[in-house]
mmCIF file of C-alpha atoms in Angstrom:
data_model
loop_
_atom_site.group_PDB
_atom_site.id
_atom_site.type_symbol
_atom_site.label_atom_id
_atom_site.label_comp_id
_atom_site.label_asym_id
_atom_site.label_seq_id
_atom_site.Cartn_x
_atom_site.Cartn_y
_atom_site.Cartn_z
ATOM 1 C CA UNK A 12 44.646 -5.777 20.729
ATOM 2 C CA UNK A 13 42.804 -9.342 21.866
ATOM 3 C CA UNK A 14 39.251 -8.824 22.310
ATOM 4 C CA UNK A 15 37.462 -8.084 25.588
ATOM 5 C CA UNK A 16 35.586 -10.803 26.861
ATOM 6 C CA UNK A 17 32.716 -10.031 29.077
ATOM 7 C CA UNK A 18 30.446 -12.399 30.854
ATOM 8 C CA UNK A 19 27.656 -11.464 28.498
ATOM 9 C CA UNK A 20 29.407 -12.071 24.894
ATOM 10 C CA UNK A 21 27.204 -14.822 23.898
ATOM 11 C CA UNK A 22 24.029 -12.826 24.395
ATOM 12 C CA UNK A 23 25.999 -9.875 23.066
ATOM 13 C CA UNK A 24 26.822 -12.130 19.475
ATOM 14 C CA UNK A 25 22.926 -13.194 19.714
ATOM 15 C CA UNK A 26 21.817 -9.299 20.114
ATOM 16 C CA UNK A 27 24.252 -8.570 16.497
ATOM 17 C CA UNK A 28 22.253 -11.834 14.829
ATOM 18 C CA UNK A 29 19.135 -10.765 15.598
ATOM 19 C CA UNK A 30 20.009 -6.919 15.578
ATOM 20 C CA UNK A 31 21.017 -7.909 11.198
ATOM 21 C CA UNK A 32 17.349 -9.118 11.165
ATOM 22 C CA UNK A 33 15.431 -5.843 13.373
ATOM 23 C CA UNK A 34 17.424 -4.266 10.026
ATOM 24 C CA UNK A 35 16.062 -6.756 7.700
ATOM 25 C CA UNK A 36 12.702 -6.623 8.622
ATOM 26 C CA UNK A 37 13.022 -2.436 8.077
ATOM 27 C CA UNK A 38 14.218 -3.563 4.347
ATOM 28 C CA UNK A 39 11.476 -5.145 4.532
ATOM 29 C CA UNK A 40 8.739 -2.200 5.334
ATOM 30 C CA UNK A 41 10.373 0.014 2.841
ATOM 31 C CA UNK A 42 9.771 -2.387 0.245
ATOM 32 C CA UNK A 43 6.146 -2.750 1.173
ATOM 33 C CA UNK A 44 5.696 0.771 1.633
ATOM 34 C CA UNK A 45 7.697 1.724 -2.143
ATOM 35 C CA UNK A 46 5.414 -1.413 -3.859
ATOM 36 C CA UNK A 47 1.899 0.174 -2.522
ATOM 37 C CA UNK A 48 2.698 3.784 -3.285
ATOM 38 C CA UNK A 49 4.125 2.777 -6.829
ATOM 39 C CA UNK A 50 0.248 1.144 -7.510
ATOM 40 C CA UNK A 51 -1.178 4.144 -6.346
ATOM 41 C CA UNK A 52 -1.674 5.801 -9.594
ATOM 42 C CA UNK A 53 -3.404 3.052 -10.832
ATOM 43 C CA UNK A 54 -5.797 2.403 -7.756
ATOM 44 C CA UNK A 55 -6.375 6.828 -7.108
ATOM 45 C CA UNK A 56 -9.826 6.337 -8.932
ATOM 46 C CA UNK A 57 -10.973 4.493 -5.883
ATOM 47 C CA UNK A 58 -10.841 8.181 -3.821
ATOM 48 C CA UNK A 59 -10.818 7.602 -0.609
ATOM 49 C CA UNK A 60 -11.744 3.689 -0.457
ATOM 50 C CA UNK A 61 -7.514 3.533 -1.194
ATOM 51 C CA UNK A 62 -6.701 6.627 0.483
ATOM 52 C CA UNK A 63 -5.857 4.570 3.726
ATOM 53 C CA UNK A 64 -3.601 2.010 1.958
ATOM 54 C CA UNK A 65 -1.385 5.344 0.450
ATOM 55 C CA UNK A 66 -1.287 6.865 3.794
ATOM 56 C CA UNK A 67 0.179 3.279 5.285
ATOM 57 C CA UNK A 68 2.436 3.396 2.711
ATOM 58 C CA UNK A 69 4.016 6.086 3.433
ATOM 59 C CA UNK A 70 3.853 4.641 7.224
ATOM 60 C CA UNK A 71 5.622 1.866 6.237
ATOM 61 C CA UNK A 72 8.419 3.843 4.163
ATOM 62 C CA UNK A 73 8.642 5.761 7.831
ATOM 63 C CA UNK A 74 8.952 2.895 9.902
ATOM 64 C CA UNK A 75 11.331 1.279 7.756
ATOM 65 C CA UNK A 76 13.723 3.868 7.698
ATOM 66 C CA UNK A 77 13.713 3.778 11.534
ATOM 67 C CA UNK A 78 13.745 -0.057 12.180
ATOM 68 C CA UNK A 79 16.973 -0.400 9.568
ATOM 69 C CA UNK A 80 18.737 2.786 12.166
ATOM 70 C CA UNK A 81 17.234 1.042 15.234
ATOM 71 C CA UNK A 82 19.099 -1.969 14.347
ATOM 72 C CA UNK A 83 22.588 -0.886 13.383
ATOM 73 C CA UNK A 84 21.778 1.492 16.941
ATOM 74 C CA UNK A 85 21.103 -1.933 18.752
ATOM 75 C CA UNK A 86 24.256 -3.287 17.354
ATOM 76 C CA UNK A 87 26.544 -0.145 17.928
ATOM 77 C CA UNK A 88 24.511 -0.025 21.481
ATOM 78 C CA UNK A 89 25.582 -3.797 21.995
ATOM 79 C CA UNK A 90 29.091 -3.343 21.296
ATOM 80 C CA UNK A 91 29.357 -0.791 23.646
ATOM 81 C CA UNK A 92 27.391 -1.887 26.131
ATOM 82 C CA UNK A 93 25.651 1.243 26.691
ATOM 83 C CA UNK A 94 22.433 0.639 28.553
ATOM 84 C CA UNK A 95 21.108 4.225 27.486
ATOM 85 C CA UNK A 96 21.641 3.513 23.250
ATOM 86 C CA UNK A 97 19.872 -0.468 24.260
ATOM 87 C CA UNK A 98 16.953 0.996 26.214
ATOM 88 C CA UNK A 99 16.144 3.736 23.532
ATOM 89 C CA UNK A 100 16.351 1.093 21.327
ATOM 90 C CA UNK A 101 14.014 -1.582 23.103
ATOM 91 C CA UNK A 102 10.922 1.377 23.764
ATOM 92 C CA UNK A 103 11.458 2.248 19.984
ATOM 93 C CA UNK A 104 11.070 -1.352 19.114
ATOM 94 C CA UNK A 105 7.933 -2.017 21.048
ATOM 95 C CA UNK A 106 6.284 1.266 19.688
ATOM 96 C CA UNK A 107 7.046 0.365 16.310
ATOM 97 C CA UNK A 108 5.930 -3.579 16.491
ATOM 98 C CA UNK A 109 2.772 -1.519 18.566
ATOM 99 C CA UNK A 110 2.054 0.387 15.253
ATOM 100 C CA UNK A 111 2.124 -2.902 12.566
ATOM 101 C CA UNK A 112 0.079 -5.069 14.859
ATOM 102 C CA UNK A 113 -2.551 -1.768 14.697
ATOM 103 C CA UNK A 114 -1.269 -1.522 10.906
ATOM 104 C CA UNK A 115 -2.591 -4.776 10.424
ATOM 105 C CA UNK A 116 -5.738 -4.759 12.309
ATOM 106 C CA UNK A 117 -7.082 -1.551 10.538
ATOM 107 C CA UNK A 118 -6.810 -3.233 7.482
ATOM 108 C CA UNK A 119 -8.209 -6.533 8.118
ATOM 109 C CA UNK A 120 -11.349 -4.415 9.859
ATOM 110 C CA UNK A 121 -11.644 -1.400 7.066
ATOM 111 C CA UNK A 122 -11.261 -3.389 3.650
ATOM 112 C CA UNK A 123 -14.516 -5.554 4.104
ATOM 113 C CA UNK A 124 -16.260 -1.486 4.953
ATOM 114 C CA UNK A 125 -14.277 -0.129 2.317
ATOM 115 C CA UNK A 126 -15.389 -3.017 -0.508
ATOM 116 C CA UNK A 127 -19.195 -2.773 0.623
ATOM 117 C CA UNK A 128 -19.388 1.233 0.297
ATOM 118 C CA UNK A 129 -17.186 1.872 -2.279
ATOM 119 C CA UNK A 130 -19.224 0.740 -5.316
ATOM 120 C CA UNK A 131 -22.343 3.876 -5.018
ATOM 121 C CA UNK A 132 -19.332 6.111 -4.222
ATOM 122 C CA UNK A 133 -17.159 5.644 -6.557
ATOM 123 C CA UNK A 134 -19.827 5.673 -9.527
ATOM 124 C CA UNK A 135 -21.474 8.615 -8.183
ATOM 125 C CA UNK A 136 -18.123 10.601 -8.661
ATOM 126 C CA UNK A 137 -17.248 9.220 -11.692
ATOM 127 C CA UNK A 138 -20.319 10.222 -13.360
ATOM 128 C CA UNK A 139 -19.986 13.286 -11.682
ATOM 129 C CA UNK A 140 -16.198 14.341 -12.830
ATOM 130 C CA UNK A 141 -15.026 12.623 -15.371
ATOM 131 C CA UNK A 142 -14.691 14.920 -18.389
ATOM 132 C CA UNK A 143 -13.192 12.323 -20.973
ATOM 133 C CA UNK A 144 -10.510 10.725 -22.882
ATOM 134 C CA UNK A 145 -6.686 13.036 -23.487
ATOM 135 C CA UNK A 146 -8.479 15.436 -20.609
ATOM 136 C CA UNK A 147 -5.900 17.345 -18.628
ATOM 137 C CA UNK A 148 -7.246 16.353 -14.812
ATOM 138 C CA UNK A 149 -5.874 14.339 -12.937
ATOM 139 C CA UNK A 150 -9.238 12.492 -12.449
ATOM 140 C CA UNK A 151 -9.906 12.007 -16.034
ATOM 141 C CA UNK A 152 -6.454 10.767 -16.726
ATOM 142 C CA UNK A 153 -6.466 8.350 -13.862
ATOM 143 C CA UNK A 154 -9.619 6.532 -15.050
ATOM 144 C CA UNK A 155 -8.271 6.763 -18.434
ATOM 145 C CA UNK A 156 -5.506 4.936 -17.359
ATOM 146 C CA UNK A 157 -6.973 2.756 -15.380
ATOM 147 C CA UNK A 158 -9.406 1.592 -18.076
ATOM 148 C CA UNK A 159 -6.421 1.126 -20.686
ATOM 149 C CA UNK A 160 -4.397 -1.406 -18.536
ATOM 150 C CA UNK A 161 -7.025 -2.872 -16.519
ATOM 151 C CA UNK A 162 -8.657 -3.634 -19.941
ATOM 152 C CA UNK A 163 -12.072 -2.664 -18.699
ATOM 153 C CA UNK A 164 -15.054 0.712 -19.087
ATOM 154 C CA UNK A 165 -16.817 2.330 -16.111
ATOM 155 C CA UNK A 166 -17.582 0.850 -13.163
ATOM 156 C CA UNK A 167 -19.839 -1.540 -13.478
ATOM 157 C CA UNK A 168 -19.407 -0.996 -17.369
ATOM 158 C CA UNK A 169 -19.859 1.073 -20.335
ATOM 159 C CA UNK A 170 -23.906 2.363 -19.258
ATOM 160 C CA UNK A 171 -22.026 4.029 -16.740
ATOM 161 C CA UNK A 172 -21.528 7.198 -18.624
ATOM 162 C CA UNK A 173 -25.097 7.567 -19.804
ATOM 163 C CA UNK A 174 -26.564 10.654 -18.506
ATOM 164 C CA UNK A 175 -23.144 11.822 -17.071
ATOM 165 C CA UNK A 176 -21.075 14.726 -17.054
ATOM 166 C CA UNK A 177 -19.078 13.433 -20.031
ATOM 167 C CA UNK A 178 -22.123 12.412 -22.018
ATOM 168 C CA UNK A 179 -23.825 15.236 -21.743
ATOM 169 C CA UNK A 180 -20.440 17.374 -22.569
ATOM 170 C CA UNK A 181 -19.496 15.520 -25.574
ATOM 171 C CA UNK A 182 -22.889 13.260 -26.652
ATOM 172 C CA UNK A 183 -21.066 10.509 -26.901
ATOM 173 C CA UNK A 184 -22.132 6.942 -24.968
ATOM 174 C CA UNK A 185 -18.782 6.260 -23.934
ATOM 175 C CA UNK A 186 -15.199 7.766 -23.857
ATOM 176 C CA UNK A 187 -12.248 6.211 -26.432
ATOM 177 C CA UNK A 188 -10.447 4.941 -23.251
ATOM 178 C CA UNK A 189 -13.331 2.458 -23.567
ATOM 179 C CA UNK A 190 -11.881 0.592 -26.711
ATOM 180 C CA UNK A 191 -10.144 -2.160 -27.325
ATOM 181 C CA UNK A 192 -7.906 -0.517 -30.581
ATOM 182 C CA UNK A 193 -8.122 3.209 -29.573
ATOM 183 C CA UNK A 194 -6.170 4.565 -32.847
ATOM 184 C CA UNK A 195 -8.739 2.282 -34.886
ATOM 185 C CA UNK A 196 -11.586 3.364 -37.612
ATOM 186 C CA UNK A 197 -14.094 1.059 -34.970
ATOM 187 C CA UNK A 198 -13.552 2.716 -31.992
ATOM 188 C CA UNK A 199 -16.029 5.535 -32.990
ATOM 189 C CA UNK A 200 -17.153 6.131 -29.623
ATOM 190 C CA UNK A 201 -21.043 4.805 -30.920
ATOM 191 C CA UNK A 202 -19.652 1.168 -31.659
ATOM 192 C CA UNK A 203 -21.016 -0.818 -28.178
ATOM 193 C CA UNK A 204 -19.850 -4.099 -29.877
ATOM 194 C CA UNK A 205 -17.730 -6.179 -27.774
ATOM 195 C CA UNK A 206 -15.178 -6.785 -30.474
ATOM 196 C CA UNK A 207 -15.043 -3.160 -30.012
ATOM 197 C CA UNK A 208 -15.034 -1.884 -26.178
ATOM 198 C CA UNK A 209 -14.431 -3.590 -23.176
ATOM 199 C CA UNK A 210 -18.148 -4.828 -21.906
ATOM 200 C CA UNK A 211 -16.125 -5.118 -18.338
ATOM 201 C CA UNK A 212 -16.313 -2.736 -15.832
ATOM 202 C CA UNK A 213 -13.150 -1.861 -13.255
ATOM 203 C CA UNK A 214 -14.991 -1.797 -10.133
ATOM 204 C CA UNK A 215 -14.141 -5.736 -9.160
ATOM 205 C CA UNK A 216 -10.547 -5.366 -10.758
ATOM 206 C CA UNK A 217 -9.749 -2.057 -9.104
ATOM 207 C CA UNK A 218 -11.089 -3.896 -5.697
ATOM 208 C CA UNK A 219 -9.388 -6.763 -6.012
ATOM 209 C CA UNK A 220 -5.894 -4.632 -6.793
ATOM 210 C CA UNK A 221 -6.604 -3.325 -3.506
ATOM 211 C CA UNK A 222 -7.673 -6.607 -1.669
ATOM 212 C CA UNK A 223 -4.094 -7.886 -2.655
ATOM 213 C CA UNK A 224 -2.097 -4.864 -1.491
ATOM 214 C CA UNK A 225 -3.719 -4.890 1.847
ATOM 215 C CA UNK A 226 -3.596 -7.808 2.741
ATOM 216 C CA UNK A 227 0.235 -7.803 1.439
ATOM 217 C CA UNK A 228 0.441 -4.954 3.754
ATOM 218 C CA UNK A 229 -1.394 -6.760 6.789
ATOM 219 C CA UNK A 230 0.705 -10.016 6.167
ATOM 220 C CA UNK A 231 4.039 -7.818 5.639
ATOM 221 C CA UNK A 232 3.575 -5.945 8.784
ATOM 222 C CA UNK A 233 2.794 -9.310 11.049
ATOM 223 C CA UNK A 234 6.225 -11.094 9.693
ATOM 224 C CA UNK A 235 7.909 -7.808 10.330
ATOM 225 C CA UNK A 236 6.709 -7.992 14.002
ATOM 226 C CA UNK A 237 7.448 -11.629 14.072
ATOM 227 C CA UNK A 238 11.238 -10.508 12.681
ATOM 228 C CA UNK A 239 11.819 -7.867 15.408
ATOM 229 C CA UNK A 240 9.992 -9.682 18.428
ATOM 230 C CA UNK A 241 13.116 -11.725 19.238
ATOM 231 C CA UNK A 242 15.552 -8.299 18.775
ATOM 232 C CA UNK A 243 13.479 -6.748 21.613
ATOM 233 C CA UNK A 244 13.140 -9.365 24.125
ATOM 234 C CA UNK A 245 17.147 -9.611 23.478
ATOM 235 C CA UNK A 246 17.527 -5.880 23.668
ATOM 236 C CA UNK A 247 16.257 -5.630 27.290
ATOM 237 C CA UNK A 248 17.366 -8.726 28.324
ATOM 238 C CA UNK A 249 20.882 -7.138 27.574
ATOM 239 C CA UNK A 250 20.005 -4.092 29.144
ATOM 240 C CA UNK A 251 18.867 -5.718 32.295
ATOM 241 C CA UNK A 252 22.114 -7.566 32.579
ATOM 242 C CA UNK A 253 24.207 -4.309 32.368
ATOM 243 C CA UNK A 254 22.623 -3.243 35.169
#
């Protein structure tokens, strides 16, 4: 059977184009959203100065999910011409590009707050609960972890420990996660040498792990609203015409 040809067919063959990229730009938020939530066992030490960037994440998983249905709806909605499927469409556009340009404000406001309280915060808690190295918590073992591939000890560095919870537990200065060659005869937890521990502290690496995935995030969500901008101006201008 030849194909119908309506008076709007070019815009309708525009609204499929950019429809392809509303779903590309989805691909795109679920990739964000899977890349910050896969760091987030390295960055969990941080408490609640990278809370906010887990929580987008999973945002971002959410609104990804929708914007890749929203555009195969737009393009089922266009083929059909069926104002009802194009106008759901267009409102759930605008929401969602509504959410990533707030998305991406929070961000660019919170991180310089986040960076400037974090430091007392997150020292205070470390000395506070961490209990040492092949501990069963979920605390211990993220710092441990943290200190192994980071290559760093403490937060500012190794004095960190002195006078807490794990020095007064165990007497020793500093916990094996701390050296350089864990299995090694060196890494006696008394040995401060440098050959020995890492004289680094994680604080500035763990901050600027975080500094890159929200500003990822912040720049992700922009292009994505920059991707689906044209889809929803199309989207109503479609609708408008069917009516």
């Amino acid at each position: 059977m030849a194909e119908t040809h309506t008076p709007y067919s070019s815009l309708k063959k525009l609204l499929f184009f950019l429809n392809g990229l509303v779903a590309m730009s989805g691909v795109l938020l679920l990739g964000l959203g899977t890349w910050v939530n896969g760091g987030a066992n390295l960055t969990r030490v941080l408490g609640l100065s990278s809370t906010y960037l887990l929580h987008i994440g999973y945002l971002c998983l959410a609104m990804g999910c929708i914007t890749v249905l929203l555009g195969f709806a737009g393009w089922y909605g266009a083929t059909k011409e069926n104002r009802g499927i194009l106008f759901f469409c267009f409102l759930s556009l605008v929401l969602i590009v509504l959410v990533e340009i707030t998305v991406a404000t929070v961000i660019f406001v919170f991180f310089p707050i986040v960076q400037e309280l974090a430091f007392e915060h997150i020292l205070t808690t470390l000395r506070k609960n961490y209990k040492g190295y092949n501990e069963p918590d979920d605390y211990s073992a993220g710092w441990n972890s943290a200190m192994a591939k980071l290559r760093c000890c403490g937060v500012n560095n190794y004095t960190d420990f002195s006078g807490s919870l794990f020095e007064i537990t165990t007497g020793h200065p500093y916990p094996r996660s701390c050296c350089k060659s864990i299995g090694t005869t060196a890494c006696d937890v008394r040995n401060v040498s440098r050959d020995v521990i890492y004289q680094e502290g994680c604080f500035l690496k763990l901050m600027r792990i975080t500094k890159i995935q929200s500003f990822t995030l912040s720049g992700g969500s922009l292009g994505a609203v920059v991707i689906q901008l044209p889809g929803t101006l199309a989207t109503l201008l479609l609708f408008v015409k069917l009516g």
